[in-house]
Coordinates of C-alpha atoms in Angstrom, one line a residue:
M528 CA -22.9 20.4 2.6
A529 CA -20.1 18.5 0.9
S530 CA -16.9 20.4 0.3
V531 CA -16.7 21.2 -3.4
E532 CA -12.9 21.2 -3.2
R533 CA -12.9 17.6 -2.1
T534 CA -15.0 16.5 -5.1
A535 CA -14.3 16.2 -8.8
Y536 CA -16.8 18.9 -9.6
P537 CA -15.1 21.1 -12.3
R538 CA -14.4 24.7 -11.3
F539 CA -11.9 27.4 -12.2
K540 CA -8.6 27.2 -10.3
R541 CA -7.4 30.1 -8.2
I542 CA -4.2 30.3 -10.3
I543 CA -4.4 29.2 -14.0
S544 CA -1.1 28.3 -15.5
E545 CA 0.0 29.3 -19.0
H546 CA -0.1 25.7 -20.0
E547 CA -3.8 25.4 -19.0
L548 CA -4.6 28.6 -20.8
A549 CA -3.0 27.3 -23.9
Q550 CA -4.6 23.9 -23.7
F551 CA -8.2 24.6 -22.6
F552 CA -9.0 28.3 -23.0
T553 CA -7.4 29.2 -26.4
P554 CA -10.0 29.2 -29.2
D555 CA -8.8 27.8 -32.5
E556 CA -9.5 29.4 -35.9
A557 CA -12.6 27.3 -36.6
E558 CA -14.2 28.3 -33.3
I559 CA -13.4 32.0 -33.8
A560 CA -14.9 31.8 -37.4
W561 CA -18.0 30.1 -36.1
A562 CA -18.5 32.7 -33.3
R563 CA -18.0 35.5 -35.8
S564 CA -20.7 34.1 -38.1
R565 CA -23.1 33.9 -35.2
T566 CA -22.5 37.3 -33.7
R567 CA -22.1 39.3 -36.9
E568 CA -18.7 40.7 -35.9
R569 CA -20.0 42.5 -32.8
P570 CA -17.0 42.6 -30.4
E571 CA -18.8 42.2 -27.0
A572 CA -21.1 39.5 -28.4
L573 CA -18.1 37.7 -30.0
L574 CA -16.1 37.7 -26.8
T575 CA -19.1 36.7 -24.7
L576 CA -19.9 33.7 -27.0
L577 CA -16.3 32.5 -27.1
V578 CA -16.0 32.8 -23.3
L579 CA -19.1 30.8 -22.7
L580 CA -18.0 28.2 -25.4
K581 CA -14.5 27.6 -23.9
S582 CA -15.7 27.7 -20.3
C583 CA -18.4 25.1 -21.0
A584 CA -16.0 22.9 -22.9
R585 CA -13.7 22.9 -19.9
L586 CA -16.2 22.7 -17.1
G587 CA -19.2 20.9 -18.6
F588 CA -21.6 23.7 -17.6
F589 CA -22.0 27.4 -18.1
P590 CA -20.7 29.6 -15.3
D591 CA -21.8 33.1 -14.7
L592 CA -19.7 35.6 -16.7
E593 CA -18.6 37.3 -13.5
Q594 CA -17.1 34.0 -12.3
V595 CA -14.8 33.6 -15.3
P596 CA -11.2 34.5 -14.3
E597 CA -9.7 37.6 -16.0
P598 CA -6.7 35.6 -17.4
V599 CA -9.2 33.4 -19.3
V600 CA -11.1 36.4 -20.7
A601 CA -7.8 38.1 -21.6
R602 CA -6.5 35.0 -23.5
I603 CA -9.7 34.7 -25.5
R604 CA -9.8 38.4 -26.2
A605 CA -6.2 38.3 -27.5
E606 CA -6.8 35.3 -29.7
A607 CA -9.9 36.8 -31.2
G608 CA -8.0 40.0 -32.1
L609 CA -10.2 42.2 -29.9
L610 CA -9.2 45.4 -28.1
E611 CA -8.4 45.4 -24.4
D612 CA -11.5 47.5 -23.5
V613 CA -13.9 44.9 -24.9
V614 CA -15.7 43.1 -22.0
A615 CA -17.7 39.9 -21.9
A616 CA -21.2 41.0 -21.1
A617 CA -24.7 40.6 -22.6
A618 CA -28.3 40.7 -21.7
R619 CA -29.9 37.7 -20.1
R620 CA -31.9 36.7 -23.2
S621 CA -28.7 37.0 -25.3
V622 CA -26.7 34.8 -22.9
E623 CA -29.4 32.1 -23.1
R624 CA -29.3 32.2 -26.9
Y625 CA -25.4 32.0 -26.8
R626 CA -25.7 28.9 -24.5
V627 CA -28.0 27.2 -27.0
W628 CA -25.5 27.8 -29.8
A629 CA -22.6 26.6 -27.7
R630 CA -24.4 23.4 -26.7
E631 CA -25.1 22.7 -30.4
Y632 CA -21.5 23.3 -31.3
L633 CA -20.2 21.1 -28.4
G634 CA -22.8 18.4 -28.8
L635 CA -23.9 18.9 -25.2
V636 CA -27.4 18.0 -24.1
H637 CA -29.3 20.3 -21.7
D638 CA -31.9 18.1 -20.0
P639 CA -32.0 18.8 -16.2
A640 CA -34.6 16.1 -15.5
R641 CA -32.7 13.4 -17.3
A642 CA -29.5 14.5 -15.6
R643 CA -31.1 14.3 -12.2
K644 CA -32.5 10.8 -13.0
I645 CA -29.1 9.5 -14.2
A646 CA -27.3 11.0 -11.2
A647 CA -29.8 9.5 -8.8
A648 CA -29.5 6.1 -10.3
A649 CA -25.7 6.3 -10.2
M650 CA -25.8 7.4 -6.5
E651 CA -28.3 4.6 -5.6
E652 CA -25.9 2.0 -7.1
A653 CA -22.8 3.4 -5.4
A654 CA -24.2 4.3 -2.0
P655 CA -23.9 0.8 -0.4
I656 CA -20.2 0.7 -1.1
R657 CA -19.1 4.4 -1.1
A658 CA -18.1 5.9 2.2
S659 CA -19.1 9.6 1.9
A660 CA -21.3 12.0 0.0
V661 CA -18.2 13.3 -1.9
D662 CA -17.8 9.8 -3.5
L663 CA -21.5 9.8 -4.5
V664 CA -21.1 13.2 -6.2
N665 CA -18.0 12.0 -8.1
V666 CA -19.9 8.9 -9.3
A667 CA -22.8 11.0 -10.6
L668 CA -20.4 13.4 -12.4
E669 CA -18.7 10.5 -14.2
E670 CA -22.1 9.2 -15.4
L671 CA -23.3 12.6 -16.5
V672 CA -20.1 13.1 -18.5
R673 CA -20.4 9.7 -20.1
A674 CA -24.0 10.5 -21.1
G675 CA -23.0 13.8 -22.7
L676 CA -25.2 15.9 -20.5
E677 CA -24.7 19.3 -19.1
L678 CA -23.7 19.0 -15.5
S679 CA -26.3 19.8 -12.8
G680 CA -25.5 22.4 -10.2
F681 CA -23.3 21.3 -7.4
S682 CA -25.9 22.2 -4.7
T683 CA -28.4 19.9 -6.6
L684 CA -25.9 17.0 -6.7
D685 CA -25.0 17.6 -3.0
R686 CA -28.6 17.5 -1.9
M687 CA -29.2 14.3 -3.9
A688 CA -26.1 12.7 -2.4
A689 CA -27.1 13.6 1.1
S690 CA -30.6 12.2 0.7
V691 CA -29.5 9.0 -0.9
R692 CA -26.7 8.5 1.6
T693 CA -29.0 9.0 4.6
R694 CA -31.6 6.6 3.3
V695 CA -29.1 3.8 2.3
E696 CA -27.1 4.2 5.5
S697 CA -30.3 3.9 7.5
E698 CA -31.1 0.6 5.8
I699 CA -27.5 -0.7 6.5
C700 CA -27.7 0.3 10.1
A701 CA -31.0 -1.4 10.6
R702 CA -29.6 -4.6 9.0
I703 CA -26.6 -4.5 11.2
A704 CA -28.6 -3.9 14.4
E705 CA -30.9 -6.8 13.5
R706 CA -27.9 -9.1 13.2
V707 CA -26.5 -8.0 16.5
G708 CA -29.6 -9.2 18.2
P709 CA -29.1 -10.2 21.9
A710 CA -25.6 -8.7 21.9
R711 CA -27.0 -5.2 21.7
D712 CA -27.1 -4.8 25.5
R713 CA -23.5 -5.8 25.7
L714 CA -22.6 -3.2 23.1
V715 CA -24.5 -0.5 24.9
G716 CA -22.6 -1.5 28.0
L717 CA -19.5 -0.2 26.3
L718 CA -20.9 3.3 26.9
I719 CA -21.2 2.9 30.7
V720 CA -18.2 4.0 32.8
P721 CA -17.6 1.3 35.5
D722 CA -17.6 2.4 39.1
G723 CA -14.1 3.6 40.2
E724 CA -13.0 4.0 36.6
R725 CA -12.4 7.2 34.6
R726 CA -12.8 5.7 31.1
S727 CA -15.5 3.6 29.5
P728 CA -14.8 0.3 27.6
F729 CA -15.8 2.2 24.5
D730 CA -12.7 4.4 24.8
Q731 CA -10.5 1.3 25.2
V732 CA -12.0 -0.3 22.1
K733 CA -11.8 2.6 19.8
E734 CA -8.4 3.9 20.7
P735 CA -5.6 2.9 18.4
G736 CA -3.3 0.2 19.7
R737 CA 0.1 1.2 21.0
R738 CA 3.1 0.4 18.8
A739 CA 3.2 -3.3 18.0
T740 CA 6.2 -4.5 20.0
W741 CA 7.0 -7.9 21.4
S742 CA 7.1 -6.5 25.0
R743 CA 3.4 -5.5 24.6
F744 CA 2.2 -9.0 23.5
R745 CA 0.2 -9.4 26.7
Q746 CA -1.5 -6.1 26.3
H747 CA -2.5 -6.9 22.7
G748 CA -3.7 -10.3 23.9
E749 CA -6.0 -8.5 26.4
R750 CA -7.4 -6.3 23.6
V751 CA -8.1 -9.4 21.6
D752 CA -10.0 -11.0 24.5
L753 CA -11.9 -7.7 25.0
V754 CA -13.1 -7.4 21.4
D755 CA -13.7 -11.1 20.8
G756 CA -15.8 -11.2 24.0
F757 CA -18.7 -9.5 22.2
G758 CA -19.1 -12.4 19.7
D759 CA -18.6 -12.8 16.0
A760 CA -18.5 -9.1 15.0
A761 CA -17.5 -10.2 11.5
R762 CA -20.9 -11.8 11.0
W763 CA -22.7 -8.6 12.1
V764 CA -21.1 -6.6 9.2
E765 CA -21.1 -9.4 6.7
G766 CA -22.2 -8.2 3.3
V767 CA -21.5 -4.6 4.2
A768 CA -18.8 -2.9 2.1
A769 CA -15.5 -2.6 3.9
A770 CA -15.4 1.1 3.1
K771 CA -18.8 1.5 4.9
V772 CA -17.6 -0.4 7.9
S773 CA -14.5 1.7 8.2
A774 CA -16.5 4.9 7.7
F775 CA -18.9 4.0 10.5
A776 CA -16.0 3.0 12.8
E777 CA -14.2 6.4 12.0
Q778 CA -17.4 8.3 12.8
A779 CA -17.7 6.5 16.1
R780 CA -14.0 7.1 16.9
V781 CA -14.4 10.9 16.9
L782 CA -17.5 10.8 19.1
S783 CA -17.4 10.9 22.9
V784 CA -19.5 8.6 25.1
G785 CA -22.0 11.4 25.6
E786 CA -22.3 12.1 21.9
M787 CA -22.8 8.4 21.2
L788 CA -25.6 8.3 23.7
D789 CA -27.3 11.1 21.7
V790 CA -27.2 9.0 18.5
A791 CA -30.5 7.4 17.8
E792 CA -31.1 3.7 17.3
P793 CA -30.4 1.7 15.3
R794 CA -27.5 3.9 14.1
R795 CA -25.9 3.8 17.5
T796 CA -25.8 0.0 17.6
A797 CA -24.5 -0.1 14.1
L798 CA -21.7 2.4 14.9
L799 CA -20.7 0.3 18.0
A800 CA -20.8 -2.9 16.0
C801 CA -18.6 -1.5 13.3
T802 CA -16.2 -0.1 15.9
V803 CA -15.8 -3.6 17.5
A804 CA -15.5 -5.3 14.1
N805 CA -12.8 -2.7 13.1
A806 CA -10.9 -3.1 16.4
R807 CA -11.2 -6.9 16.0
A808 CA -9.4 -6.8 12.6
R809 CA -6.9 -4.2 13.8
V810 CA -5.6 -6.2 16.8
R811 CA -5.0 -9.2 14.5
D812 CA -3.1 -7.0 12.1
E813 CA -1.0 -5.7 15.0
F814 CA -0.2 -9.3 16.0
V815 CA 1.1 -10.0 12.5
V816 CA 3.2 -6.8 12.6
M817 CA 4.7 -8.0 15.9
L818 CA 5.5 -11.4 14.4
S819 CA 7.0 -9.8 11.3
K820 CA 9.2 -7.4 13.2
R821 CA 10.4 -10.1 15.6
M822 CA 11.4 -12.6 12.9
A823 CA 13.1 -9.9 10.9
R824 CA 15.1 -9.0 14.0
H825 CA 16.1 -12.7 14.5
A826 CA 17.2 -12.9 10.9
K827 CA 19.2 -9.7 11.2
R828 CA 20.9 -10.8 14.4
A829 CA 21.7 -14.2 12.9
Q830 CA 23.4 -12.5 9.9
E831 CA 25.3 -10.2 12.3
E832 CA 26.3 -13.2 14.4
L833 CA 27.6 -15.0 11.3
T834 CA 29.8 -12.0 10.5
A835 CA 31.2 -12.1 14.0
L836 CA 31.7 -15.9 13.8
E837 CA 33.6 -15.5 10.6
Q838 CA 35.9 -13.0 12.3
R839 CA 36.4 -15.3 15.4
H840 CA 36.9 -18.4 13.3
K841 CA 39.6 -16.7 11.2
A842 CA 42.2 -17.6 13.8
S843 CA 40.8 -21.1 14.1
T844 CA 41.0 -21.5 10.3
E845 CA 44.6 -20.5 10.3
Q846 CA 45.4 -23.0 13.2
L847 CA 43.6 -25.8 11.3
L848 CA 45.6 -25.0 8.2
V849 CA 48.9 -25.2 10.1
A850 CA 47.9 -28.5 11.7
Y851 CA 46.8 -29.9 8.3
K852 CA 50.1 -28.8 6.8
D853 CA 52.0 -30.7 9.5
V854 CA 49.9 -33.8 8.9
L855 CA 50.5 -33.6 5.1
T856 CA 54.3 -33.2 5.8
V857 CA 54.3 -36.4 7.9
L858 CA 52.4 -38.3 5.3
K859 CA 54.6 -37.0 2.6
E860 CA 57.7 -38.2 4.5
H861 CA 56.1 -41.6 5.0
V862 CA 55.3 -42.0 1.3
V863 CA 58.9 -41.0 0.4
D864 CA 60.3 -43.5 2.9
E865 CA 58.0 -46.3 1.4
R866 CA 59.4 -45.5 -2.0
A867 CA 62.9 -45.6 -0.6
D868 CA 62.2 -49.0 1.0
Q869 CA 61.0 -50.3 -2.3
V870 CA 64.4 -49.5 -3.8
G871 CA 66.2 -51.0 -0.8
Q872 CA 67.0 -47.9 1.3
G873 CA 64.9 -48.9 4.4
R874 CA 61.3 -48.5 5.4
L875 CA 59.6 -46.2 8.0
D876 CA 57.3 -48.1 10.3
D877 CA 53.6 -47.2 9.8
A878 CA 53.0 -47.0 13.5
L879 CA 55.7 -44.3 13.8
A880 CA 53.9 -42.3 11.1
V881 CA 50.5 -42.6 12.9
K882 CA 52.2 -41.6 16.2
R883 CA 53.7 -38.5 14.7
I884 CA 50.3 -37.5 13.2
R885 CA 48.7 -38.0 16.5
E886 CA 51.3 -35.7 18.1
V887 CA 50.6 -33.0 15.5
V888 CA 46.8 -33.2 16.2
E889 CA 47.2 -33.2 19.9
T890 CA 49.5 -30.1 19.7
G891 CA 46.7 -28.3 17.7
G892 CA 44.1 -29.0 20.5
G893 CA 43.1 -32.6 20.0
F894 CA 40.9 -34.6 17.7
E895 CA 37.5 -33.6 19.3
S896 CA 38.4 -29.9 19.4
Q897 CA 39.6 -29.7 15.8
L898 CA 36.6 -31.8 14.6
A899 CA 34.2 -29.4 16.3
E900 CA 36.0 -26.5 14.7
I901 CA 35.7 -28.0 11.3
E902 CA 32.0 -28.8 11.8
A903 CA 31.4 -25.2 13.0
L904 CA 33.2 -23.8 9.9
A905 CA 31.3 -26.2 7.6
A906 CA 27.9 -25.3 9.1
Y907 CA 28.2 -21.7 8.1
R908 CA 30.1 -22.0 4.8
G909 CA 28.8 -20.1 1.9
G910 CA 27.3 -17.4 4.2
N911 CA 24.7 -19.8 5.6
W912 CA 23.2 -17.9 8.6
T913 CA 20.1 -20.0 8.9
P914 CA 21.5 -22.4 11.7
L915 CA 22.0 -19.3 13.9
V916 CA 18.3 -18.2 13.8
E917 CA 17.3 -20.8 16.3
R918 CA 19.3 -19.5 19.2
F919 CA 17.6 -16.1 18.9
F920 CA 14.2 -17.7 18.2
R921 CA 14.4 -20.0 21.3
P922 CA 13.4 -17.4 24.0
D923 CA 10.3 -16.3 21.9
R924 CA 9.3 -19.9 21.1
P925 CA 6.4 -20.1 23.6
T926 CA 5.0 -16.8 22.6
M927 CA 5.3 -17.6 18.9
F928 CA 3.2 -20.8 19.3
K929 CA 0.7 -18.9 21.4
L930 CA 0.3 -16.4 18.6
A931 CA 0.0 -19.2 16.1
R932 CA -2.9 -20.7 18.1
T933 CA -4.6 -17.2 18.6
L934 CA -4.7 -16.4 14.9
T935 CA -6.4 -18.4 12.2
F936 CA -4.4 -18.7 8.9
V937 CA -5.8 -19.5 5.5
P938 CA -4.1 -19.8 2.1
T939 CA -5.1 -17.5 -0.7
S940 CA -3.9 -19.9 -3.3
R941 CA -3.7 -23.7 -3.8
D942 CA -0.3 -23.9 -2.3
R943 CA -0.6 -24.6 1.4
S944 CA 2.8 -26.1 2.0
V945 CA 3.8 -23.5 4.6
L946 CA 0.6 -24.0 6.5
D947 CA 1.1 -27.7 6.5
A948 CA 4.6 -27.2 7.9
L949 CA 3.1 -24.8 10.5
E950 CA 0.5 -27.4 11.6
H951 CA 3.2 -30.0 11.9
A952 CA 5.3 -27.6 14.0
V953 CA 2.4 -26.8 16.3
A954 CA 1.5 -30.5 16.7
S955 CA 5.1 -31.3 17.6
R956 CA 5.7 -28.3 19.9
H957 CA 5.4 -30.5 23.1
L958 CA 8.2 -32.9 22.0
T959 CA 11.7 -32.6 23.5
R960 CA 13.6 -34.9 21.2
E961 CA 16.0 -33.4 18.7
L962 CA 14.6 -35.0 15.5
I963 CA 11.0 -35.3 14.3
P964 CA 9.7 -37.1 11.2
A965 CA 9.1 -35.0 8.1
V966 CA 5.5 -36.3 8.0
G967 CA 2.5 -33.9 8.2
V968 CA -0.6 -34.1 10.4
D969 CA -2.4 -35.9 7.6
G970 CA 0.3 -38.5 7.3
S971 CA 1.8 -37.2 4.0
V972 CA 5.4 -36.2 3.5
L973 CA 5.9 -32.5 4.1
D974 CA 6.6 -30.4 1.0
L975 CA 9.6 -28.2 1.9
S976 CA 10.1 -26.8 -1.6
F977 CA 9.1 -23.3 -0.4
A978 CA 12.3 -23.1 1.6
S979 CA 15.7 -22.1 0.2
A980 CA 18.5 -24.6 -0.2
Q981 CA 20.3 -23.2 2.8
W982 CA 17.3 -23.7 5.1
R983 CA 16.7 -27.2 3.7
T984 CA 20.3 -28.1 4.5
T985 CA 19.9 -26.8 8.0
V986 CA 16.6 -28.5 8.9
C987 CA 17.2 -31.9 7.3
A988 CA 19.0 -34.3 9.6
K989 CA 22.3 -35.4 8.2
G990 CA 22.6 -39.2 7.7
Q991 CA 18.9 -39.7 8.6
P992 CA 16.6 -39.3 5.6
G993 CA 13.0 -38.3 6.4
M994 CA 13.9 -36.7 9.7
L995 CA 14.0 -33.0 10.6
V996 CA 15.9 -31.0 13.2
R997 CA 13.0 -29.8 15.3
R998 CA 14.5 -26.6 16.6
H999 CA 15.7 -25.4 13.2
F1000 CA 12.4 -26.5 11.6
E1001 CA 10.4 -24.4 13.9
A1002 CA 12.5 -21.3 13.2
M1003 CA 12.2 -21.9 9.5
V1004 CA 8.4 -22.3 9.6
F1005 CA 7.9 -19.0 11.3
T1006 CA 10.4 -17.2 9.0
Y1007 CA 8.4 -18.3 5.9
L1008 CA 5.1 -17.7 7.6
V1009 CA 6.0 -14.1 7.8
E1010 CA 7.1 -14.0 4.2
E1011 CA 3.8 -15.5 3.0
L1012 CA 1.8 -13.1 5.1
R1013 CA 3.7 -10.1 3.7
C1014 CA 3.1 -11.1 0.1
G1015 CA -0.5 -12.1 0.7
D1016 CA -0.2 -15.9 0.0
I1017 CA -1.4 -16.5 3.5
A1018 CA -4.2 -14.5 5.2
V1019 CA -5.4 -14.0 8.7
V1020 CA -9.1 -14.7 9.2
G1021 CA -10.7 -11.5 10.6
G1022 CA -7.7 -9.3 9.7
E1023 CA -7.9 -6.2 7.5
D1024 CA -4.4 -5.4 6.2
F1025 CA -3.5 -9.1 6.3
G1026 CA -7.0 -10.4 5.6
D1027 CA -8.1 -12.6 2.7
W1028 CA -7.9 -10.3 -0.3
T1029 CA -9.6 -12.9 -2.5
S1030 CA -12.8 -12.3 -0.6
M1031 CA -12.8 -8.7 -2.0
L1032 CA -12.8 -9.9 -5.6
L1033 CA -16.0 -9.8 -7.6
P1034 CA -17.4 -13.2 -8.6
W1035 CA -16.7 -14.1 -12.2
E1036 CA -20.5 -14.2 -13.0
R1037 CA -20.6 -10.4 -12.3
V1038 CA -17.3 -9.6 -13.9
E1039 CA -17.7 -11.4 -17.3
P1040 CA -20.6 -9.3 -18.6
Q1041 CA -18.7 -6.1 -17.8
I1042 CA -15.5 -7.1 -19.7
P1043 CA -16.6 -5.8 -23.1
I1044 CA -17.6 -2.4 -21.6
F1045 CA -14.4 -2.1 -19.7
C1046 CA -12.3 -3.0 -22.7
Q1047 CA -14.2 -0.5 -24.9
Q1048 CA -13.5 2.3 -22.4
A1049 CA -9.9 1.3 -22.0
G1050 CA -9.3 0.8 -25.7
L1051 CA -8.4 -2.9 -25.3
P1052 CA -9.6 -5.9 -27.3
D1053 CA -12.2 -7.9 -25.4
T1054 CA -11.0 -11.4 -26.4
A1055 CA -8.0 -13.3 -25.1
Y1056 CA -6.4 -13.8 -28.5
G1057 CA -7.0 -10.2 -29.4
F1058 CA -5.5 -8.9 -26.2
V1059 CA -2.4 -11.0 -26.6
D1060 CA -2.0 -9.9 -30.3
N1061 CA -2.5 -6.3 -29.3
L1062 CA 0.1 -6.5 -26.6
R1063 CA 2.6 -8.3 -28.8
D1064 CA 2.2 -5.6 -31.5
Q1065 CA 2.8 -2.9 -29.0
L1066 CA 5.9 -4.6 -27.6
T1067 CA 7.2 -5.3 -31.1
K1068 CA 6.8 -1.6 -32.1
I1069 CA 8.6 -0.5 -28.9
A1070 CA 11.4 -3.0 -29.5
R1071 CA 11.9 -1.8 -33.1
A1072 CA 11.9 1.8 -32.0
V1073 CA 14.5 1.1 -29.4
D1074 CA 16.6 -0.9 -31.8
A1075 CA 16.4 1.9 -34.4
G1076 CA 17.6 4.5 -31.8
Y1077 CA 20.4 2.4 -30.4
P1078 CA 23.2 3.5 -32.8
D1079 CA 22.5 7.1 -31.8
N1080 CA 22.2 6.4 -28.1
A1081 CA 25.5 7.4 -26.6
D1082 CA 24.4 6.5 -23.0
L1083 CA 23.4 2.9 -23.6
T1084 CA 26.0 0.2 -24.3
I1085 CA 25.6 -3.6 -24.8
D1086 CA 28.5 -5.9 -23.9
P1087 CA 29.3 -7.9 -27.1
A1088 CA 30.5 -10.9 -25.0
T1089 CA 27.6 -11.2 -22.6
G1090 CA 24.9 -9.2 -24.3
V1091 CA 24.1 -7.3 -21.0
P1092 CA 23.0 -3.7 -21.5
S1093 CA 24.2 -1.0 -19.2
L1094 CA 23.7 2.8 -18.9
K1095 CA 26.6 5.1 -18.6
R1096 CA 26.8 7.4 -15.6
R1097 CA 26.0 10.9 -16.6
E1098 CA 28.2 13.6 -15.1
G1099 CA 26.4 16.8 -14.1
A1100 CA 27.5 20.0 -15.7
E1101 CA 29.3 22.6 -13.6
R1102 CA 27.3 25.5 -12.3
T1103 CA 27.8 28.4 -14.6
A1104 CA 28.7 31.9 -13.3
S1105 CA 25.3 33.3 -14.5
A1106 CA 23.4 30.6 -12.5
A1107 CA 25.4 31.5 -9.4
A1108 CA 24.7 35.2 -9.9
L1109 CA 21.0 34.5 -10.3
G1110 CA 20.9 32.5 -7.1
A1111 CA 22.7 35.2 -5.2
E1112 CA 20.3 37.8 -6.5
L1113 CA 17.3 35.7 -5.5
D1114 CA 18.6 35.3 -2.0
R1115 CA 19.1 39.0 -1.8
R1116 CA 15.6 39.9 -3.0
L1117 CA 13.6 37.2 -1.3
P1118 CA 12.5 38.4 2.2
A1119 CA 13.1 36.2 5.2
R1120 CA 9.8 34.7 6.4
G1121 CA 8.8 32.5 9.2
I1122 CA 7.3 29.0 8.9
L1123 CA 3.9 30.2 9.9
E1124 CA 4.0 32.8 7.1
H1125 CA 5.0 30.2 4.5
L1126 CA 2.2 27.9 5.6
A1127 CA -0.4 30.7 5.4
R1128 CA 0.8 31.8 2.0
A1129 CA 0.9 28.2 0.7
A1130 CA -2.6 27.6 2.0
H1131 CA -3.9 30.8 0.4
W1132 CA -2.4 30.1 -3.0
T1133 CA -2.7 26.3 -3.3
G1134 CA -5.8 25.7 -1.1
W1135 CA -4.3 22.7 0.6
W1136 CA -6.5 23.3 3.6
H1137 CA -9.5 22.3 1.6
R1138 CA -8.3 18.7 1.7
L1139 CA -8.7 18.6 5.5
G1140 CA -12.0 18.6 7.3
P1141 CA -14.7 16.2 8.6
L1142 CA -14.5 12.5 7.7
S1143 CA -17.9 12.8 5.9
G1144 CA -16.4 15.2 3.3
S1145 CA -18.6 18.1 4.4
D1146 CA -17.4 21.6 4.8
P1147 CA -15.8 22.3 8.2
K1148 CA -18.0 24.0 10.8
L1149 CA -15.4 26.6 11.7
K1150 CA -15.6 30.4 11.5
D1151 CA -12.1 30.7 9.9
P1152 CA -11.0 27.2 8.7
L1153 CA -8.0 28.5 6.8
A1154 CA -6.4 30.1 9.9
R1155 CA -7.4 27.1 12.2
Y1156 CA -5.8 24.6 9.8
V1157 CA -2.7 26.6 9.3
V1158 CA -2.1 27.0 13.0
T1159 CA -2.8 23.3 13.6
A1160 CA -0.3 22.4 10.8
F1161 CA 2.3 24.8 12.3
T1162 CA 1.8 23.3 15.8

């Protein structure tokens, strides 16, 4: 049986707040007057009718009077002006009559047969894409509320969900097993423990991969070879909802080899196929995580190296400035002497000036040394750390290209400039020369507009248009490949987290007929022009309201020169003496409790342990689940 706490089935909370009592269980004057006219001012009947009315309005069905919490009854009794000794109780026939009156007042239809029919249809439609019976119950509830029907009992919906889910999953499993075909024997071989081994291949496939680090690249590569060795697992589960595939894989993950052997065919084959397909996608995601972490580390180290270089070059900069000052001094004297010669006061020989300049440069370390220093300083000016990435990328270069050949990348938009650059880098990886042409594999000029100005300055060869510095180009390509993978502009074929998200979108032919229904439910215009006009009107109203409140807004200021708004920093008020006294008194009165006590009390009052349990959403098969979950959480 599905756990009612994990569904959206309405029920009374263990603790009902004052806000909920005021919002949902407080009858207004019209409701009280209506109830008085129906019950002829009899106190017990009046209270019973109002309790049924407000309970049904909140829950969507009529609970037993014994199930209504006392705070709800007390609030209704007080609002109706009844004495405290009046109780909500009535004969069975009277309760049925009160229910009929309440349904008429609320506009609620009591038609169990129609409700079951609508719920079954909703479950049938949702079963192929919903993972558990809990989801099917929630879908049925939504449709019943939309139809204005009184909700069926939870046990009825639960039995329907279990029946529909079992039948639909049987059909899905049969379809998957049929697609597996000849590979079925190889999948069953996963459950056989090889001689001399303690674990079966099934345990290796279903276990989560170890942390994706660069040092474990070989281990991840072996996992890829293992799961890919079974064939195209993606084709086996093609057309099956991703939620279903993940649910089947999770069910198989918690089963041992012996328990899997007890599962009947074709479900066992389907569980194994989904496990392999899930593992196949997971190892590809782990590869992307490894690549992302590694390139992020290279970028961070390059920036740190730039900071260190700037500190080291500080002395070089001062030395170059001294040498340059001496050169300017010599040239200035030479110019002065030339002017003096023009007026007849003699002339300094040009060769002597050049000789003195050479002496100044040689004293500072020589021409080659100072030119190298100048080029080094120029390369990293403006905080340009991109030329430094290559030195950290170099040791990982073979592994990076191996990973690029292992994974298959596809663009999710029309822009494939990064992938074109990657293909060019892969095609040129065997070259040893410093420069390569900026021409792609198809013969067209590479589009490097995706790169920043700093990267383009680094990778483009100076003085040789159309040529790229190969080492820097490779580092740039993998840097932007990671960025595109993170934002979803590039996807990995067969991946899950980094897979092609566009394949999950519904085709326009299915979406277009549903737009008017969705817009009606969301309260939006169903035409493009109407949507734009509605949005413009909302923004205009908000802008006018903000403008109108600006003079009285002491926290917001707008710079008259730049027009830039800014919020003033608020200073917290000092803690008053009464607040300090209250805190001290609370500390004195609150008893000291252990962590286990706090967990147990929180579980009792909030019911957080209901959120745990089997993956199917069913109730846990434990004698005392609260205690077991509390102890597990404490551990």
